Structure formats: C-alpha cells, structure tokens
XYZ file of C-alpha atoms in Angstrom:
246
model
C 132.422 42.029 -10.330
C 131.341 42.867 -6.629
C 128.538 44.945 -5.524
C 131.440 47.630 -4.268
C 133.021 47.695 -7.567
C 129.425 48.325 -9.311
C 128.600 51.046 -6.920
C 131.879 52.981 -7.606
C 131.288 52.665 -11.403
C 127.779 53.783 -11.002
C 128.870 56.788 -9.172
C 131.663 57.819 -11.604
C 129.176 57.455 -14.357
C 126.568 59.775 -12.800
C 129.247 62.389 -12.055
C 130.474 62.163 -15.691
C 126.752 62.441 -16.911
C 126.049 65.693 -14.588
C 129.429 67.283 -15.599
C 128.919 66.756 -19.263
C 125.308 68.377 -18.904
C 126.795 70.984 -17.141
C 129.305 71.681 -20.219
C 126.407 71.397 -22.360
C 124.525 74.155 -20.804
C 127.216 76.429 -20.442
C 128.140 75.928 -23.892
C 124.577 76.716 -25.122
C 124.626 79.794 -22.827
C 127.594 81.096 -24.334
C 125.843 80.503 -27.757
C 122.754 82.258 -26.948
C 124.702 85.464 -25.117
C 126.819 85.610 -28.593
C 123.632 85.404 -30.671
C 122.013 88.409 -28.361
C 125.103 90.374 -28.904
C 124.650 89.924 -32.706
C 121.120 91.007 -32.446
C 121.937 93.862 -30.372
C 124.244 95.082 -33.149
C 121.406 94.753 -35.655
C 119.050 96.769 -33.118
C 121.356 99.469 -32.718
C 121.959 99.662 -36.541
C 118.192 99.826 -37.245
C 117.525 102.399 -34.294
C 120.435 104.621 -35.525
C 119.223 104.570 -39.270
C 115.716 105.165 -37.934
C 116.892 108.282 -36.165
C 118.949 109.431 -38.998
C 115.962 109.318 -41.471
C 114.190 111.403 -39.261
C 116.709 113.904 -38.991
C 117.105 113.699 -42.830
C 113.697 114.467 -43.123
C 113.313 117.292 -40.859
C 116.462 118.920 -42.516
C 114.750 118.195 -46.252
C 111.946 120.204 -44.908
C 113.833 123.288 -44.604
C 114.360 125.887 -46.981
C 116.280 124.224 -49.804
C 118.290 127.572 -50.657
C 119.669 127.422 -46.922
C 121.021 124.014 -46.911
C 124.206 123.128 -48.844
C 124.218 119.990 -50.827
C 125.406 116.594 -48.991
C 128.317 115.962 -51.603
C 129.570 119.567 -51.572
C 130.505 119.679 -47.757
C 132.879 117.790 -45.422
C 133.241 117.990 -41.589
C 135.879 120.608 -42.175
C 133.680 122.763 -44.383
C 135.649 121.847 -47.687
C 135.016 119.280 -50.490
C 134.225 116.026 -49.368
C 136.345 113.414 -51.010
C 135.070 109.856 -50.831
C 136.115 106.931 -52.898
C 133.126 104.169 -53.105
C 136.079 101.711 -54.388
C 137.642 101.851 -51.096
C 134.579 100.184 -49.529
C 135.044 96.892 -51.575
C 132.010 94.772 -52.729
C 130.352 94.607 -49.237
C 127.147 95.930 -49.426
C 126.531 96.488 -45.737
C 129.887 98.178 -45.590
C 128.904 100.622 -48.380
C 125.649 101.364 -46.368
C 127.552 102.111 -43.268
C 129.738 104.348 -44.883
C 127.079 106.150 -46.533
C 125.199 106.410 -43.072
C 128.319 108.125 -41.644
C 128.419 110.511 -44.316
C 124.874 111.515 -43.690
C 125.226 111.746 -40.116
C 128.507 113.825 -40.615
C 126.557 116.187 -42.731
C 123.136 116.358 -41.032
C 124.958 116.664 -37.467
C 126.219 120.203 -38.441
C 122.370 121.056 -38.427
C 120.509 118.451 -36.387
C 122.934 116.904 -33.775
C 122.303 113.253 -32.949
C 119.560 112.636 -30.157
C 120.660 109.861 -28.022
C 117.187 109.752 -26.253
C 115.386 109.632 -29.461
C 117.703 106.632 -30.498
C 116.702 105.222 -26.814
C 112.989 105.419 -27.600
C 113.357 103.844 -30.945
C 115.530 101.131 -29.586
C 112.739 100.304 -26.884
C 110.181 100.066 -29.609
C 112.605 97.705 -31.588
C 113.253 95.541 -28.357
C 109.370 95.258 -27.765
C 108.630 94.099 -31.360
C 111.533 91.390 -30.925
C 110.193 90.337 -27.457
C 113.227 91.120 -25.822
C 112.627 92.084 -21.971
C 115.580 93.855 -20.810
C 116.796 97.371 -19.350
C 119.081 98.893 -21.721
C 121.126 102.013 -22.153
C 122.357 103.913 -25.328
C 125.944 105.407 -25.093
C 127.725 107.567 -27.210
C 131.561 106.266 -26.800
C 135.045 107.613 -27.723
C 136.601 104.287 -29.583
C 139.843 105.251 -28.729
C 139.481 106.100 -25.188
C 136.472 104.194 -24.408
C 135.160 107.455 -22.726
C 131.432 107.698 -22.346
C 130.549 111.070 -23.852
C 126.836 110.650 -23.407
C 124.355 107.965 -22.011
C 120.666 107.856 -22.310
C 120.303 106.097 -18.953
C 123.083 106.219 -15.957
C 124.318 102.610 -15.101
C 127.247 101.826 -12.781
C 126.680 98.174 -12.482
C 129.072 94.987 -12.868
C 130.273 94.266 -16.548
C 129.151 90.831 -15.658
C 125.375 91.730 -15.672
C 125.501 93.661 -19.032
C 125.748 92.517 -22.841
C 127.343 95.524 -25.034
C 127.014 95.636 -28.423
C 129.809 96.233 -30.985
C 130.850 99.875 -31.175
C 128.956 101.776 -34.233
C 131.303 104.207 -35.518
C 129.648 107.739 -36.278
C 132.688 109.470 -38.313
C 135.623 108.496 -40.332
C 138.266 109.652 -37.638
C 136.986 107.313 -35.022
C 136.043 109.942 -32.493
C 132.250 109.133 -31.704
C 130.730 105.768 -31.717
C 127.270 104.212 -30.534
C 126.748 101.283 -28.338
C 123.583 99.390 -27.048
C 124.250 98.029 -23.299
C 121.650 95.322 -22.642
C 121.323 95.606 -18.587
C 120.946 92.251 -16.736
C 119.477 90.403 -19.745
C 119.694 86.956 -18.268
C 115.925 86.567 -17.907
C 115.780 86.930 -21.646
C 118.740 84.223 -22.040
C 116.791 81.855 -19.700
C 113.779 82.228 -21.978
C 115.882 81.253 -24.899
C 117.345 78.308 -23.118
C 114.320 77.105 -21.497
C 113.970 73.749 -23.879
C 117.559 73.043 -23.391
C 117.154 73.532 -19.487
C 114.048 71.598 -19.187
C 115.663 68.721 -21.375
C 118.928 68.975 -19.135
C 116.822 68.900 -16.023
C 114.650 66.043 -17.085
C 117.770 63.823 -18.106
C 119.654 64.565 -15.034
C 116.456 63.496 -12.926
C 116.092 60.387 -14.879
C 119.721 59.592 -14.419
C 119.615 60.261 -10.557
C 116.573 58.044 -10.493
C 118.285 55.308 -12.176
C 121.172 55.486 -9.969
C 118.923 55.294 -6.820
C 117.260 52.363 -8.612
C 120.560 50.549 -9.174
C 121.534 51.147 -5.314
C 118.331 49.836 -4.107
C 118.549 46.862 -6.310
C 122.234 45.988 -5.393
C 121.174 46.641 -1.727
C 118.339 43.927 -2.057
C 120.916 41.630 -3.592
C 123.224 42.080 -1.017
C 120.520 41.067 1.574
C 119.597 38.066 -0.429
C 123.034 36.964 -0.791
C 123.520 37.350 3.029
C 120.385 35.591 3.646
C 121.393 32.808 1.206
C 124.699 32.289 2.797
C 123.056 32.052 6.351
C 120.475 29.565 5.101
C 123.195 27.340 3.653
C 125.188 27.758 6.705
C 122.189 26.697 8.750
C 121.578 23.911 6.575
C 125.003 22.309 6.705
C 124.868 22.889 10.559
C 121.725 20.957 10.610
C 122.914 18.237 8.116
C 125.862 17.631 10.085
C 123.869 17.289 13.549
C 121.505 14.685 11.646
C 124.704 12.522 10.547
C 126.252 12.559 13.775
C 125.640 9.313 15.699
C 123.453 9.432 18.852
C 125.031 8.161 22.075
C 122.722 6.159 24.256
C-alpha cells in the first residue's frame, strides 16, 4: 500500500473518530438536559408542597369555627365530589390530586404566593448545588398565557430549560412552571468528566495522526535516499565495468 493511500485512510479515520466523539458529547448533553428537566419537576413539586403546607398551617391557626371543613366545600361553594378510585393505583398521582384539592380549598382563604415559591425554590436549588437563574411562572395550560411570574424573563427559548406544567386545579385553568434560565454552566459541570475524557481522547488521536504523518514522511525520504543511492551505485558500477581506452 502506498504512502498516499495510508495518509488518506488515516485522515478518514481521524475524521470518523472526531465525528463519533462529537455525537457522543451531544447525546450525553441531551441526557443531562432531560435529567435536569426531571429534576426541575421534582424541585417545583417540592417547593409548591412546602408553600402549600405553610398556607395550610396558617389557615389551621385561624379560628376553627370560621373555617369550613375541607371535604365540605368545592371551588363552586357546593359539595366536593372526588372519587379516589379514579386516580388509579399510582400513589404519586393520588398525592398530586390531594394537593390540588387542598390548594383549591385554601386558595379561597389564602391565595398562592408565587414569590414565596420562588424563595423556597431558591433554597432547594442551593441544597442541590444547582447554580442557575430561574423564574416561577403561573401559566394557563390551555393557552400557554403567563398569568404571573416571579421574575421577568424575555430571552430565547434556547437558553432556558422549562419544567413540566404542574396543575393547580382540575379544570386546567392554572399551572405552575419552573424555568431555569441559561443553566448551561450547570450542564457543563455535570458533563465535565465526559468532556475531559473526550478532549483527552481527541488529543491522543491527533497526536497519533501527527506521529503517523511524520513517520510516513521519514519513510518517504528514506525510500527516496535509497533509490538515489542505488541509482548512483549502478552508475558507478557501470563506469567501473566500462573498458578504458588508452
């Protein structure tokens, strides 16, 4: 195989390696991003339940004779009809529906506090070592209209990671959403080991390619020197074998 063909094969191989590395990094980036979205869902749920418990504690501290029982009042002022069998066997689904019931009842006395949820979310993010700006939004799930927001943000959607909508009623009129603003420093931190390994492997591949090119260049010079030496040797041999004319 000629030196030229070996060079072509080496170039194609190094390009393939770099493309493979780029794909693996991108795939891992998406995996980390989706994991951060799932974590955002859990953070929002924890913050909402914490704020809901605080409102529930406040309502419970009020005069008991002035507060109706939670299972006697619905959002329309009548009897609340809720069949637990409709939730299925999912424990988390049952808890979510109970949270909605409690929120609907308590909101008639103490409305939800977006800024309080923002403060609780900030504490949870610090505990989880997530360093990112964020905003808590109250959204209409049907129209995607932002009804309220703890912070104003009008940036590109590419620079944010939104959590799933967390419903606040059974009519789907209101839902909470956690928006992580420009969280790529957090993503890069989680990808540090992967990126380091990818960079090291790519550098090793490039150095190996450089070594191969230098080796091929030296071999090419040696072959050229050998051919020149053999050519000169043949010329001298032919001169020695030629008869001298006196």
